[in-house]
Short mmCIF file of C-alpha atoms and ligand atoms in Angstrom, two decimals:
data_model
loop_
_atom_site.label_atom_id
_atom_site.label_comp_id
_atom_site.label_asym_id
_atom_site.label_seq_id
_atom_site.Cartn_x
_atom_site.Cartn_y
_atom_site.Cartn_z
CA MET J 1 29.56 4.60 -31.80
CA SER J 2 26.72 7.07 -31.56
CA ASP J 3 27.29 10.72 -32.07
CA GLY J 4 24.14 12.17 -33.48
CA PRO J 5 20.51 11.12 -33.61
CA VAL J 6 19.70 7.41 -33.64
CA GLU J 7 16.36 6.19 -34.95
CA LEU J 8 14.32 4.01 -32.59
CA ALA J 9 11.24 3.91 -34.83
CA PRO J 10 10.20 6.01 -37.84
CA GLY J 11 10.15 9.60 -36.58
CA VAL J 12 11.40 8.67 -33.10
CA HIS J 13 15.03 9.42 -32.28
CA TRP J 14 17.54 9.20 -29.45
CA LEU J 15 19.25 12.59 -29.01
CA GLY J 16 21.37 11.77 -26.02
CA ALA J 17 24.96 12.32 -25.03
CA LEU J 18 27.59 9.82 -23.99
CA ASP J 19 29.71 10.54 -20.93
CA PRO J 20 32.18 7.63 -20.88
CA HIS J 21 34.64 9.19 -18.42
CA LEU J 22 32.29 9.85 -15.50
CA ARG J 23 33.39 7.77 -12.51
CA VAL J 24 31.12 9.09 -9.75
CA PHE J 25 27.52 10.21 -10.13
CA ASP J 26 25.60 12.30 -7.58
CA VAL J 27 28.64 12.16 -5.26
CA ILE J 28 27.97 8.59 -4.07
CA LEU J 29 27.34 6.34 -7.06
CA LYS J 30 30.28 4.59 -8.66
CA THR J 31 30.11 4.63 -12.46
CA ALA J 32 32.92 2.39 -13.71
CA ASN J 33 31.50 2.53 -17.24
CA GLY J 34 30.51 6.19 -17.32
CA THR J 35 26.93 7.03 -18.23
CA SER J 36 24.72 8.45 -20.93
CA TYR J 37 22.07 11.18 -20.75
CA ASN J 38 19.28 9.94 -22.97
CA ALA J 39 16.90 12.44 -24.52
CA TYR J 40 14.36 11.65 -27.21
CA CYS J 41 12.36 13.25 -29.98
CA VAL J 42 8.99 12.11 -31.36
CA ARG J 43 7.51 13.43 -34.60
CA GLY J 44 3.75 13.59 -35.12
CA GLU J 45 1.69 15.01 -37.97
CA ARG J 46 1.06 18.23 -36.08
CA GLY J 47 4.26 18.73 -34.19
CA VAL J 48 7.38 17.41 -32.59
CA ALA J 49 7.89 16.47 -28.94
CA VAL J 50 11.23 16.54 -27.18
CA ILE J 51 11.38 14.24 -24.16
CA ASP J 52 13.99 15.29 -21.59
CA THR J 53 17.29 16.98 -22.37
CA VAL J 54 20.88 16.36 -21.23
CA LYS J 55 23.42 17.61 -18.69
CA ALA J 56 24.44 21.20 -19.42
CA GLU J 57 27.98 20.33 -20.55
CA TYR J 58 26.52 18.18 -23.33
CA ALA J 59 23.96 20.69 -24.59
CA ASP J 60 25.84 21.42 -27.84
CA ARG J 61 25.78 17.75 -28.79
CA PHE J 62 22.08 17.51 -27.94
CA PHE J 63 21.17 20.53 -30.08
CA ALA J 64 23.32 19.29 -32.96
CA SER J 65 21.40 15.99 -32.93
CA LEU J 66 18.03 17.71 -32.54
CA GLU J 67 18.70 19.98 -35.51
CA GLN J 68 19.27 16.92 -37.72
CA VAL J 69 15.74 15.61 -37.11
CA ALA J 70 13.60 18.71 -36.48
CA SER J 71 13.60 22.47 -36.73
CA TYR J 72 12.93 24.47 -33.59
CA ASP J 73 9.69 25.96 -34.91
CA GLU J 74 8.24 22.43 -35.28
CA ILE J 75 8.62 21.66 -31.57
CA THR J 76 5.21 21.91 -29.93
CA VAL J 77 5.84 19.84 -26.82
CA ILE J 78 8.65 19.47 -24.30
CA VAL J 79 8.15 16.66 -21.80
CA LEU J 80 10.23 16.54 -18.66
CA ASN J 81 10.07 13.15 -17.05
CA HIS J 82 12.45 14.28 -14.30
CA LEU J 83 13.96 17.65 -13.40
CA GLU J 84 17.34 16.55 -12.04
CA PRO J 85 20.03 18.64 -13.79
CA ASP J 86 21.43 15.64 -15.70
CA HIS J 87 18.17 15.79 -17.70
CA THR J 88 17.35 19.49 -17.64
CA GLY J 89 20.77 21.03 -18.27
CA ALA J 90 19.81 22.04 -21.82
CA LEU J 91 16.22 23.01 -20.95
CA PRO J 92 16.62 26.81 -20.60
CA GLU J 93 18.32 27.03 -23.98
CA LEU J 94 15.75 24.70 -25.58
CA MET J 95 12.95 26.91 -24.24
CA ARG J 96 14.73 29.94 -25.67
CA ARG J 97 15.10 28.31 -29.10
CA ALA J 98 11.55 26.85 -29.17
CA PRO J 99 9.51 29.42 -27.20
CA GLN J 100 6.21 28.17 -28.64
CA ALA J 101 6.62 24.68 -27.15
CA ARG J 102 4.42 23.78 -24.17
CA LEU J 103 6.12 22.16 -21.19
CA TYR J 104 4.53 19.00 -19.75
CA ILE J 105 5.60 18.07 -16.23
CA SER J 106 4.14 16.09 -13.34
CA VAL J 107 2.01 17.85 -10.76
CA LYS J 108 4.78 17.44 -8.17
CA ALA J 109 7.36 18.99 -10.49
CA GLN J 110 5.78 22.44 -10.52
CA MET J 111 7.58 23.97 -7.55
CA MET J 112 10.80 22.27 -8.55
CA LEU J 113 10.63 23.72 -12.06
CA LYS J 114 10.17 27.24 -10.69
CA ALA J 115 13.17 26.71 -8.40
CA LEU J 116 15.24 25.22 -11.21
CA LEU J 117 14.56 28.05 -13.66
CA LYS J 118 14.47 30.71 -10.95
CA SER J 119 11.21 32.07 -12.24
CA GLU J 120 7.62 32.27 -10.99
CA ASP J 121 6.39 33.35 -14.40
CA LEU J 122 6.44 30.07 -16.30
CA ALA J 123 3.90 28.47 -18.59
CA PHE J 124 3.61 24.71 -18.23
CA VAL J 125 1.00 21.96 -18.20
CA PRO J 126 0.94 19.77 -15.07
CA VAL J 127 -0.11 16.24 -16.02
CA ASP J 128 -1.11 13.09 -14.19
CA THR J 129 -1.73 9.43 -15.02
CA GLY J 130 -4.32 9.24 -17.78
CA ASP J 131 -3.51 12.62 -19.29
CA THR J 132 -2.40 12.59 -22.91
CA VAL J 133 -1.09 14.95 -25.56
CA ASP J 134 -1.90 14.44 -29.24
CA LEU J 135 0.95 15.09 -31.67
CA GLY J 136 -1.20 14.17 -34.69
CA GLY J 137 -1.36 10.43 -35.28
CA ARG J 138 0.80 9.91 -32.24
CA THR J 139 -0.24 10.15 -28.62
CA LEU J 140 1.90 10.64 -25.56
CA ALA J 141 0.29 9.30 -22.37
CA PHE J 142 1.66 10.19 -18.96
CA LEU J 143 2.15 7.87 -16.00
CA ASN J 144 2.64 9.45 -12.61
CA THR J 145 5.54 7.53 -11.01
CA PRO J 146 6.79 9.68 -8.12
CA PHE J 147 10.07 9.13 -6.26
CA LEU J 148 11.75 7.30 -9.11
CA HIS J 149 14.00 8.86 -8.31
CA TRP J 150 12.75 12.27 -7.12
CA PRO J 151 9.19 13.25 -6.15
CA ASP J 152 8.69 14.82 -9.58
CA THR J 153 9.31 11.78 -11.75
CA GLN J 154 6.92 10.49 -14.40
CA CYS J 155 7.05 8.13 -17.38
CA THR J 156 5.76 8.93 -20.86
CA TYR J 157 4.26 6.28 -23.12
CA LEU J 158 4.00 6.61 -26.90
CA LYS J 159 0.80 4.65 -27.44
CA GLU J 160 0.83 3.91 -31.15
CA ASP J 161 4.40 2.55 -31.08
CA ALA J 162 4.29 0.99 -27.59
CA LEU J 163 7.46 2.86 -26.55
CA LEU J 164 7.98 3.78 -22.91
CA PHE J 165 10.19 6.78 -22.09
CA SER J 166 10.80 5.79 -18.54
CA GLY J 167 13.10 8.42 -17.05
CA ASP J 168 15.51 7.02 -14.46
CA VAL J 169 13.43 3.84 -14.07
CA PHE J 170 15.00 0.84 -15.86
CA GLY J 171 18.08 2.97 -16.48
CA CYS J 172 21.66 2.41 -15.42
CA HIS J 173 24.99 4.15 -15.57
CA PHE J 174 26.58 2.24 -18.41
CA CYS J 175 27.94 4.14 -21.35
CA ASP J 176 28.23 2.18 -24.58
CA GLY J 177 27.86 3.88 -27.95
CA ARG J 178 26.21 0.77 -29.41
CA LEU J 179 23.16 1.97 -27.43
CA PHE J 180 20.81 -1.00 -27.63
CA ASN J 181 20.70 -3.73 -25.01
CA ASP J 182 21.25 -6.47 -27.57
CA ARG J 183 24.42 -4.75 -28.84
CA VAL J 184 26.19 -3.25 -25.81
CA GLY J 185 28.50 -5.06 -23.40
CA ASP J 186 27.14 -6.99 -20.42
CA PHE J 187 25.54 -4.32 -18.22
CA ARG J 188 23.65 -6.54 -15.78
CA PHE J 189 25.76 -5.54 -12.77
CA SER J 190 25.16 -1.88 -13.54
CA PHE J 191 21.39 -2.37 -13.89
CA GLU J 192 21.27 -4.13 -10.52
CA TYR J 193 23.58 -1.59 -8.83
CA TYR J 194 21.47 1.27 -10.11
CA TYR J 195 18.29 -0.32 -8.77
CA GLN J 196 19.88 -1.00 -5.37
CA HIS J 197 21.20 2.53 -4.93
CA ILE J 198 18.59 4.67 -6.65
CA MET J 199 15.29 2.81 -6.57
CA ARG J 200 15.46 0.48 -3.58
CA PRO J 201 14.70 3.12 -0.92
CA PHE J 202 11.45 3.80 -2.80
CA ARG J 203 10.37 0.25 -3.51
CA GLU J 204 6.72 0.87 -2.58
CA HIS J 205 6.74 3.53 -5.30
CA VAL J 206 8.48 1.11 -7.65
CA ARG J 207 5.67 -1.37 -7.13
CA HIS J 208 3.09 1.35 -7.78
CA ALA J 209 4.88 2.30 -11.01
CA LEU J 210 5.01 -1.35 -12.08
CA ASP J 211 1.25 -1.61 -11.57
CA LEU J 212 0.92 1.13 -14.19
CA ILE J 213 3.58 -0.20 -16.56
CA GLU J 214 2.91 -3.94 -16.56
CA PRO J 215 -0.43 -3.74 -18.41
CA LEU J 216 1.14 -1.78 -21.30
CA ASP J 217 2.26 -3.27 -24.60
CA LEU J 218 6.00 -2.75 -24.62
CA ALA J 219 7.98 -2.78 -27.84
CA LEU J 220 10.87 -0.86 -26.27
CA ILE J 221 11.85 0.91 -23.05
CA ALA J 222 13.86 4.11 -23.50
CA PRO J 223 15.32 5.08 -20.12
CA ALA J 224 17.14 8.29 -19.25
CA HIS J 225 20.48 6.55 -18.69
CA GLY J 226 22.21 3.56 -20.21
CA PRO J 227 21.16 1.04 -22.82
CA ILE J 228 17.85 1.29 -24.66
CA LEU J 229 15.91 -1.87 -23.93
CA ARG J 230 14.51 -3.18 -27.20
CA ASP J 231 15.32 -6.87 -26.75
CA GLU J 232 12.81 -8.40 -24.32
CA PRO J 233 11.94 -5.14 -22.58
CA ARG J 234 9.41 -6.92 -20.39
CA ALA J 235 12.22 -8.95 -18.78
CA TYR J 236 13.47 -5.72 -17.18
CA VAL J 237 10.01 -4.95 -15.86
CA GLN J 238 9.85 -8.44 -14.38
CA ARG J 239 13.28 -7.98 -12.81
CA TYR J 240 12.10 -4.75 -11.15
CA ARG J 241 9.10 -6.65 -9.80
CA GLN J 242 11.44 -9.24 -8.29
CA LEU J 243 13.83 -6.65 -6.90
CA SER J 244 11.08 -4.61 -5.28
CA ALA J 245 9.48 -7.64 -3.61
CA PRO J 246 10.46 -8.47 0.00
CA GLN J 247 13.98 -9.91 0.06
CA LEU J 248 13.35 -12.72 2.51
CA ARG J 249 10.30 -14.70 3.46
CA ASN J 250 9.36 -13.92 7.04
CA GLU J 251 7.51 -16.85 8.56
CA ALA J 252 5.97 -14.57 11.16
CA ALA J 253 5.21 -11.62 8.88
CA ASP J 254 1.46 -11.94 8.86
CA ARG J 255 1.14 -12.77 12.52
CA ALA J 256 3.68 -10.66 14.26
CA LYS J 257 5.40 -7.30 14.43
CA THR J 258 9.15 -7.75 14.13
CA LEU J 259 11.68 -6.17 16.48
CA LEU J 260 15.39 -6.58 15.70
CA ILE J 261 17.92 -6.07 18.48
CA PHE J 262 21.52 -5.51 17.39
CA TYR J 263 24.25 -5.31 19.98
CA ILE J 264 27.95 -5.43 20.50
CA SER J 265 29.59 -6.01 23.85
CA SER J 266 33.11 -5.65 25.25
CA TYR J 267 32.72 -7.57 28.53
CA GLY J 268 29.29 -9.18 28.17
CA ASN J 269 27.41 -6.41 29.98
CA THR J 270 25.62 -4.94 26.94
CA ALA J 271 25.02 -8.55 25.79
CA ARG J 272 23.22 -9.34 29.07
CA MET J 273 21.13 -6.24 28.63
CA ALA J 274 20.31 -7.27 25.06
CA LEU J 275 19.04 -10.66 26.20
CA ALA J 276 16.84 -9.00 28.81
CA VAL J 277 15.46 -6.54 26.23
CA ARG J 278 14.61 -9.46 23.96
CA ASP J 279 12.93 -11.38 26.83
CA GLY J 280 10.84 -8.33 27.65
CA ALA J 281 9.81 -7.83 24.04
CA GLU J 282 8.94 -11.48 23.62
CA SER J 283 6.61 -11.35 26.59
CA VAL J 284 4.20 -9.33 24.45
CA ASP J 285 1.94 -11.38 22.19
CA GLY J 286 2.19 -10.56 18.51
CA VAL J 287 5.86 -9.54 18.55
CA ARG J 288 8.75 -11.55 17.16
CA ALA J 289 11.99 -10.34 18.74
CA SER J 290 15.34 -11.31 17.21
CA LEU J 291 18.80 -10.79 18.62
CA TYR J 292 22.03 -10.31 16.63
CA ASP J 293 25.62 -9.84 17.75
CA LEU J 294 27.18 -7.43 15.26
CA GLN J 295 30.62 -8.81 16.02
CA GLY J 296 29.74 -11.97 14.10
CA GLY J 297 27.60 -10.67 11.28
CA GLU J 298 27.81 -9.35 7.76
CA VAL J 299 26.10 -6.01 7.22
CA THR J 300 24.23 -6.78 3.97
CA PRO J 301 21.84 -9.45 5.33
CA PHE J 302 21.10 -7.20 8.29
CA VAL J 303 20.16 -4.37 5.91
CA ASP J 304 17.69 -6.74 4.22
CA LEU J 305 16.22 -7.70 7.60
CA ILE J 306 15.94 -4.08 8.73
CA GLU J 307 14.11 -3.16 5.53
CA GLU J 308 11.40 -5.65 6.46
CA ALA J 309 11.33 -4.99 10.24
CA ASP J 310 8.91 -2.89 12.25
CA GLY J 311 11.42 -1.85 14.91
CA ILE J 312 15.18 -1.77 15.41
CA VAL J 313 17.11 -1.49 18.66
CA PHE J 314 20.84 -0.92 19.04
CA GLY J 315 22.89 -1.89 22.08
CA SER J 316 26.35 -0.39 22.32
CA PRO J 317 28.93 0.19 25.02
CA THR J 318 30.44 3.67 25.20
CA ILE J 319 34.10 3.65 24.24
CA ASN J 320 36.01 6.93 24.14
CA GLY J 321 32.74 8.84 24.38
CA ASP J 322 31.16 7.17 21.36
CA ALA J 323 29.09 4.20 20.26
CA VAL J 324 31.25 1.59 18.60
CA LYS J 325 32.09 1.35 14.91
CA PRO J 326 30.07 -1.76 13.88
CA ILE J 327 26.90 0.00 15.04
CA TRP J 328 27.70 3.15 13.05
CA ASP J 329 28.68 1.00 10.05
CA LEU J 330 25.31 -0.70 10.07
CA LEU J 331 23.47 2.60 10.49
CA SER J 332 25.37 4.18 7.63
CA SER J 333 24.46 1.30 5.30
CA LEU J 334 20.76 1.98 5.72
CA ALA J 335 20.72 4.78 3.13
CA VAL J 336 19.61 2.24 0.52
CA VAL J 337 16.43 1.25 2.35
CA ASN J 338 13.40 3.11 3.58
CA ILE J 339 13.41 3.08 7.40
CA LYS J 340 11.32 6.18 7.97
CA ASP J 341 8.72 5.79 10.73
CA LYS J 342 10.03 2.47 11.98
CA LEU J 343 10.44 2.25 15.74
CA GLY J 344 13.98 2.84 16.99
CA ALA J 345 15.67 2.57 20.39
CA ALA J 346 19.06 2.22 22.05
CA PHE J 347 20.63 0.86 25.21
CA GLY J 348 24.08 0.05 26.53
CA SER J 349 26.49 -0.45 29.37
CA TYR J 350 29.22 2.11 30.02
CA GLY J 351 32.24 2.70 32.20
CA TRP J 352 32.19 6.34 33.19
CA THR J 353 30.42 8.67 30.73
CA GLY J 354 27.90 6.66 28.67
CA GLU J 355 27.15 8.96 25.71
CA ALA J 356 26.48 6.14 23.24
CA VAL J 357 22.76 5.73 23.96
CA GLN J 358 21.94 9.39 23.50
CA MET J 359 24.07 9.58 20.36
CA LEU J 360 22.32 6.59 18.84
CA GLU J 361 18.90 7.95 19.70
CA ASP J 362 19.79 11.26 18.05
CA ARG J 363 20.94 9.45 14.95
CA LEU J 364 17.79 7.34 14.82
CA ARG J 365 15.65 10.47 15.07
CA GLY J 366 17.78 12.05 12.35
CA LEU J 367 16.97 9.07 10.14
CA LYS J 368 13.29 9.79 10.86
CA LEU J 369 12.61 6.79 13.02
CA ARG J 370 10.20 7.05 15.94
CA VAL J 371 12.03 6.85 19.28
CA PRO J 372 9.11 6.65 21.71
CA VAL J 373 10.91 5.07 24.69
CA GLY J 374 14.03 6.58 26.27
CA GLY J 375 17.01 4.21 26.22
CA VAL J 376 18.44 2.28 29.15
CA ARG J 377 21.97 3.02 30.32
CA VAL J 378 23.71 0.84 32.87
CA LYS J 379 27.02 1.58 34.57
CA LEU J 380 29.26 -1.44 34.07
CA ILE J 381 27.61 -4.71 35.20
CA PRO J 382 23.81 -4.73 35.14
CA SER J 383 22.24 -5.62 38.48
CA ASP J 384 19.10 -7.77 38.72
CA GLU J 385 17.05 -4.56 39.05
CA GLU J 386 18.70 -3.09 36.00
CA LEU J 387 18.05 -6.25 34.00
CA ASP J 388 14.41 -5.96 35.07
CA GLN J 389 14.51 -2.40 33.74
CA CYS J 390 15.83 -3.77 30.43
CA ARG J 391 12.99 -6.28 30.31
CA ARG J 392 10.45 -3.51 30.93
CA PHE J 393 12.15 -1.47 28.21
CA GLY J 394 11.81 -4.37 25.75
CA GLN J 395 8.19 -4.84 26.80
CA GLN J 396 7.41 -1.15 26.26
CA LEU J 397 8.98 -1.22 22.81
CA ALA J 398 6.94 -4.27 21.89
CA GLU J 399 3.77 -2.63 23.18
CA HIS J 400 4.48 0.38 21.01
CA LEU J 401 4.75 -1.95 18.02
CA THR J 402 1.44 -3.65 18.75
CA GLY J 403 -0.25 -0.35 19.57
CA ARG J 404 -1.17 -1.53 23.07
CA ASN J 405 0.54 1.40 24.72
CA ALA J 406 -1.73 3.80 22.83
CA ARG J 407 -4.53 3.30 25.33
CA ARG J 408 -3.57 5.29 28.42
CA VAL J 409 -5.78 5.04 31.48
CA ILE J 410 -6.08 8.40 33.20
CA ASP J 411 -6.59 8.32 36.93
CA MET J 412 -9.01 11.19 37.61
CA SER J 413 -7.93 11.44 41.25
CA GLU J 414 -4.40 12.28 40.05
CA LEU J 415 -5.74 15.14 37.97
CA LEU J 416 -7.77 16.49 40.90
CA LYS J 417 -4.59 16.66 43.03
CA GLU J 418 -3.19 19.28 40.64
CA PRO J 419 -5.61 22.24 40.62
CA HIS J 420 -3.32 24.30 38.33
CA HIS J 421 -4.32 21.99 35.46
CA ALA J 422 -7.92 23.14 35.79
CA GLN J 423 -6.96 26.78 36.10
CA GLY J 424 -5.13 26.82 32.78
FE1 FEO N 501 19.15 10.76 -13.95
FE2 FEO N 501 17.65 11.25 -11.09
O1 FEO N 501 18.55 11.79 -12.59
#
């Protein structure tokens, strides 16, 4: 079991800390196997670089390891791949012990660093993809990989040794003192879970990062959590490529905008409305409308569909002043996907108060969806006129997806009827 520095290559060491008893990370992530906070140290002919630190509680262990491989006055470079406190807990003390070291952070990390250290008077070097730092015979090259998992994140590549210090990317919460992927227990579930919960909402950024990483020679990937990937490191890069690709093939993807309509119905009234909304949406060329009854569906496949969709619509009755649980359950499972800027809408039948539609619209706006068309509410059984209204509603939503509604014809005679417009 590791307690102290571990050599990854001559002059390159792991200085991390094991946290086997952690069971929840960042409030929401389950960590059955604990985690590790991986920090690293690289020795060049002209100086030593420290890459990331550890959570504050583990600072003593980190410094004890560091002191076995370098003295503080040798440290010329501190690289922060990510400023989350699990990697910067020991930073203030490291800066105090090695005040001559220059800090290298991503451009987006600058404000965050000032907030983290509560100081405006900080010396640091903001770096971007293509920037390098020469340690003497060893070169660190930076890759800007934002949102993996915060806006500030970057990866650092040790060129001469083909080692990638990847930050959270390719990491997982799996604590095993044997450290290397060919020695530790089977951590595949943890690797996948970590991707799904940390990286998946940012999969466009994952793909951008992979575009930078795939062309590199890779002898080893040293992530900020979990096993160090020295056996077939490229397999993990390939797995990220698979995971960040669309989950399902959509036969209509290239031809049509996709609108998903989810509903649940007590007496068939919201279901009738849902059918009419779908008919209205389908009447617009270039839109594929799909209808799902949440009473008969599993949430996970719907999350995959929503991730790929252009618009989502929720139909719910109002029961006890609220939308019903299956709708909220589906909405609350969307934290793992990026739904920002998709089109959202709501409709539903109600008995006497009918708050569900407004509540759903508020939630959709809170999740940063566009809600361009006010929802349809129908008291009890929808009449033929009200079903027509649902069809128009579906049509309007579809037109928003295709952009057809953007062209608005202004009747000049209408403007002339309202002289106050001209008077300002
Ligand atoms: Fe391991 Fe996003 O911190």
